[in-house]
Amino acid sequence: KQEVTQIPAALSVPEGENLVLNCSFTDSAIYNLQWFRQDPGKGLTSLLLIQSSQREQTSGRLNASLDKSSGRSTLYIAASQPGDSATYLCAVSGNDYKLSFGAGTTVTVRA
Amino acid sequence: GAVVSQHPSWVICKSGTSVKIECRSLDFQATTMFWYRQFPKQSLMLMATSNEGSKATYEQGVEKDKFLINHASLTLSTLTVTSAHPEDSSFYICSASAVGGGGTDTQYFGPGTRLTVL
């Protein structure tokens, strides 16, 4: 069974600092990995999707890397802003097309 | 594009009653829909996968007689929590996929439904 772990569970940084969020998974046989953002009491917003054959994806200030062989992904958020405060979830898709989620990293960016 | 809605966004009910939650894909046809539940400060746990016109596939430990799922059309899936109890209080989120689900295709998530059972 796929297990997804996100470290740290919570992170607080001053505005302008870069954020580094880590995700690890136990079964490297994945189809893709996604990073989501979740605001309190809300649904999920997809940020980046990395196919298993890719090493990274970028969107604006966000960059996500994938090392499938070691079962790791890292989400980088450059020049953080208070609006980046949210919970970030990592999820991997297996050969059964189901998503396995990590517990998330709750980010607070202080103004 | 690829918008998924849920209704209601929140519901409060008495213990013992049943509650129906709708999940709709507004601008695409969803061959597969997924239902998740999320407890406070925890991750999303997949409850079941439903394909249009066929019975849902439930994850281990999820009671299929308690959580009834119907996927009658390519744009609508419903989750009915039968004889709800306080321990069923949770945040329920659906997602929809256009082709096959997961894999190289993205799941689009609804905004979630907060269920509180008194």
XYZ file of C-alpha atoms in Angstrom:
229
model
C 0.000 0.000 0.000
C 1.322 3.409 -0.990
C 2.226 5.678 1.920
C 2.878 9.360 1.422
C 4.683 11.444 4.021
C 5.059 15.197 4.093
C 7.639 17.014 6.135
C 7.404 19.375 7.894
C 3.825 19.269 9.127
C 3.859 23.018 9.639
C 6.073 25.872 8.551
C 6.121 29.569 9.423
C 8.298 32.009 7.502
C 8.578 35.772 7.055
C 7.353 37.252 3.807
C 9.880 37.064 1.009
C 11.568 33.895 2.171
C 11.632 30.865 -0.098
C 9.604 27.817 0.918
C 10.722 24.206 0.597
C 8.129 21.491 1.140
C 9.042 17.824 1.059
C 7.052 14.762 0.066
C 8.135 11.136 0.108
C 6.343 8.002 -1.037
C 7.051 4.333 -0.444
C 6.149 2.764 -3.795
C 8.073 4.237 -6.725
C 5.701 2.679 -9.282
C 3.656 5.838 -9.785
C 2.012 7.387 -12.821
C 2.166 10.941 -11.639
C 2.524 13.182 -8.624
C 0.487 16.250 -7.895
C 0.784 19.156 -5.522
C -2.414 20.764 -4.284
C -3.257 23.785 -2.215
C -6.100 23.710 0.325
C -7.395 26.763 2.132
C -9.210 26.226 5.466
C -12.607 24.626 4.949
C -12.197 24.597 1.189
C -11.582 22.081 -1.556
C -8.357 21.415 -3.391
C -6.678 23.544 -6.008
C -4.248 21.720 -8.259
C -0.900 23.507 -8.444
C 1.404 21.240 -10.403
C 1.245 17.777 -11.924
C 4.432 15.897 -12.724
C 4.227 12.848 -14.950
C 6.334 9.891 -13.858
C 8.667 10.428 -16.820
C 9.318 14.051 -15.879
C 11.835 15.483 -13.429
C 10.194 18.806 -12.685
C 7.414 21.227 -13.445
C 7.279 24.981 -13.045
C 4.448 27.460 -12.806
C 5.246 31.033 -11.898
C 6.894 31.095 -8.485
C 6.281 27.377 -8.005
C 8.664 24.627 -8.961
C 8.232 20.959 -8.168
C 10.845 18.268 -8.641
C 10.356 14.519 -8.784
C 12.904 11.783 -8.091
C 10.855 8.667 -8.663
C 13.630 6.210 -7.899
C 14.159 7.624 -4.420
C 10.458 8.278 -3.856
C 10.785 12.006 -3.277
C 9.318 15.260 -4.491
C 10.009 18.808 -3.405
C 7.845 21.868 -3.907
C 9.676 25.181 -3.970
C 7.793 28.453 -3.611
C 9.948 31.475 -4.328
C 9.585 34.837 -2.605
C 6.700 33.806 -0.389
C 3.729 36.100 0.178
C 1.048 36.136 2.902
C -1.390 34.888 0.274
C 0.639 31.699 0.043
C -0.539 30.752 3.533
C -2.450 27.477 3.155
C -2.047 23.737 3.489
C -0.117 22.067 0.687
C -0.910 18.460 -0.128
C 1.146 16.012 -2.122
C -0.592 13.091 -3.856
C 0.647 10.236 -6.004
C -1.305 8.271 -8.574
C -0.689 4.561 -8.849
C -1.429 2.000 -11.517
C -4.950 1.668 -10.127
C -5.596 5.348 -10.954
C -6.194 6.174 -7.310
C -4.614 9.102 -5.515
C -2.805 8.606 -2.227
C -2.425 11.796 -0.241
C 0.034 12.988 2.336
C -1.208 14.715 5.478
C -0.050 18.087 4.191
C 2.220 20.914 5.248
C 0.496 23.945 6.735
C 2.318 27.097 5.706
C 2.056 30.481 7.381
C 3.750 33.443 5.733
C 4.109 36.349 8.146
C 3.782 39.858 6.784
C -12.754 24.552 -17.796
C -12.936 21.331 -15.755
C -15.152 22.635 -12.969
C -16.653 20.324 -10.357
C -19.389 21.476 -8.013
C -20.774 19.971 -4.843
C -24.091 20.551 -3.164
C -24.688 21.339 -0.417
C -21.522 23.072 0.750
C -22.467 22.382 4.336
C -25.211 20.448 6.080
C -26.248 19.851 9.662
C -28.502 16.908 10.421
C -29.822 14.940 13.343
C -28.443 11.558 14.246
C -30.271 8.764 12.449
C -31.238 10.748 9.370
C -29.828 10.334 5.865
C -27.991 12.991 3.924
C -27.385 13.150 0.171
C -24.412 15.004 -1.309
C -24.237 15.755 -5.027
C -21.120 16.032 -7.137
C -21.399 17.471 -10.643
C -18.918 17.975 -13.442
C -20.120 21.209 -15.020
C -18.226 21.393 -18.294
C -16.974 17.905 -19.031
C -18.164 14.325 -18.909
C -16.768 12.405 -15.981
C -16.444 8.704 -16.611
C -14.997 8.237 -13.140
C -15.737 10.028 -9.901
C -14.031 9.610 -6.561
C -15.308 10.295 -3.061
C -12.967 11.257 -0.230
C -13.425 12.189 3.394
C -11.141 14.392 5.407
C -10.997 14.696 9.180
C -9.602 17.892 10.752
C -5.881 18.298 10.170
C -5.711 14.967 8.399
C -5.278 13.983 4.822
C -7.898 12.950 2.310
C -8.869 9.298 2.490
C -10.392 7.696 -0.570
C -13.744 6.148 0.225
C -14.883 4.832 -3.145
C -14.516 5.036 -6.887
C -17.563 5.190 -9.111
C -17.845 4.688 -12.830
C -20.887 5.848 -14.721
C -23.501 3.139 -14.982
C -21.809 0.610 -12.742
C -21.537 -0.107 -9.044
C -19.054 1.801 -6.981
C -15.871 0.188 -5.729
C -15.345 0.821 -2.034
C -12.046 1.007 -0.211
C -11.305 -1.425 2.561
C -13.060 -0.457 5.765
C -15.728 1.696 4.127
C -19.257 0.416 4.696
C -21.016 0.313 1.345
C -24.450 0.034 2.965
C -23.811 3.175 4.964
C -22.260 5.259 2.203
C -24.421 4.748 -0.868
C -22.911 5.983 -4.098
C -24.781 6.419 -7.343
C -23.193 7.540 -10.612
C -26.225 7.602 -12.874
C -24.925 9.994 -15.507
C -21.645 11.265 -16.878
C -22.031 14.528 -14.975
C -23.532 13.508 -11.651
C -22.568 11.292 -8.751
C -24.276 11.242 -5.376
C -23.124 10.092 -1.961
C -25.827 9.284 0.574
C -24.811 8.907 4.190
C -27.494 6.676 5.653
C -28.481 6.704 9.329
C -25.836 9.306 10.042
C -24.124 9.411 13.424
C -21.837 12.030 14.993
C -18.749 10.022 13.991
C -19.757 10.532 10.345
C -19.186 14.259 10.755
C -16.447 15.130 8.334
C -15.498 17.033 5.203
C -16.513 15.091 2.104
C -14.805 15.917 -1.189
C -15.482 14.498 -4.615
C -13.302 14.534 -7.692
C -13.972 13.763 -11.318
C -11.810 12.460 -14.099
C -12.615 12.588 -17.772
C -10.912 9.459 -19.004
C -10.102 6.383 -16.968
C -9.286 8.291 -13.829
C -5.854 9.096 -12.426
C -3.017 7.807 -14.538
C -1.946 10.598 -16.804
C -5.307 12.296 -16.430
C -6.017 14.903 -13.816
C -8.683 14.549 -11.151
C -10.647 17.756 -10.727
C -11.842 18.364 -7.210
C -15.077 19.800 -5.918
C -15.164 22.419 -3.147
C -16.221 19.911 -0.508
C -19.233 19.417 1.768
C -19.005 19.892 5.513
C -21.299 17.404 7.267
C -22.119 17.853 10.941
C -24.265 15.235 12.622
C -25.799 16.276 15.935
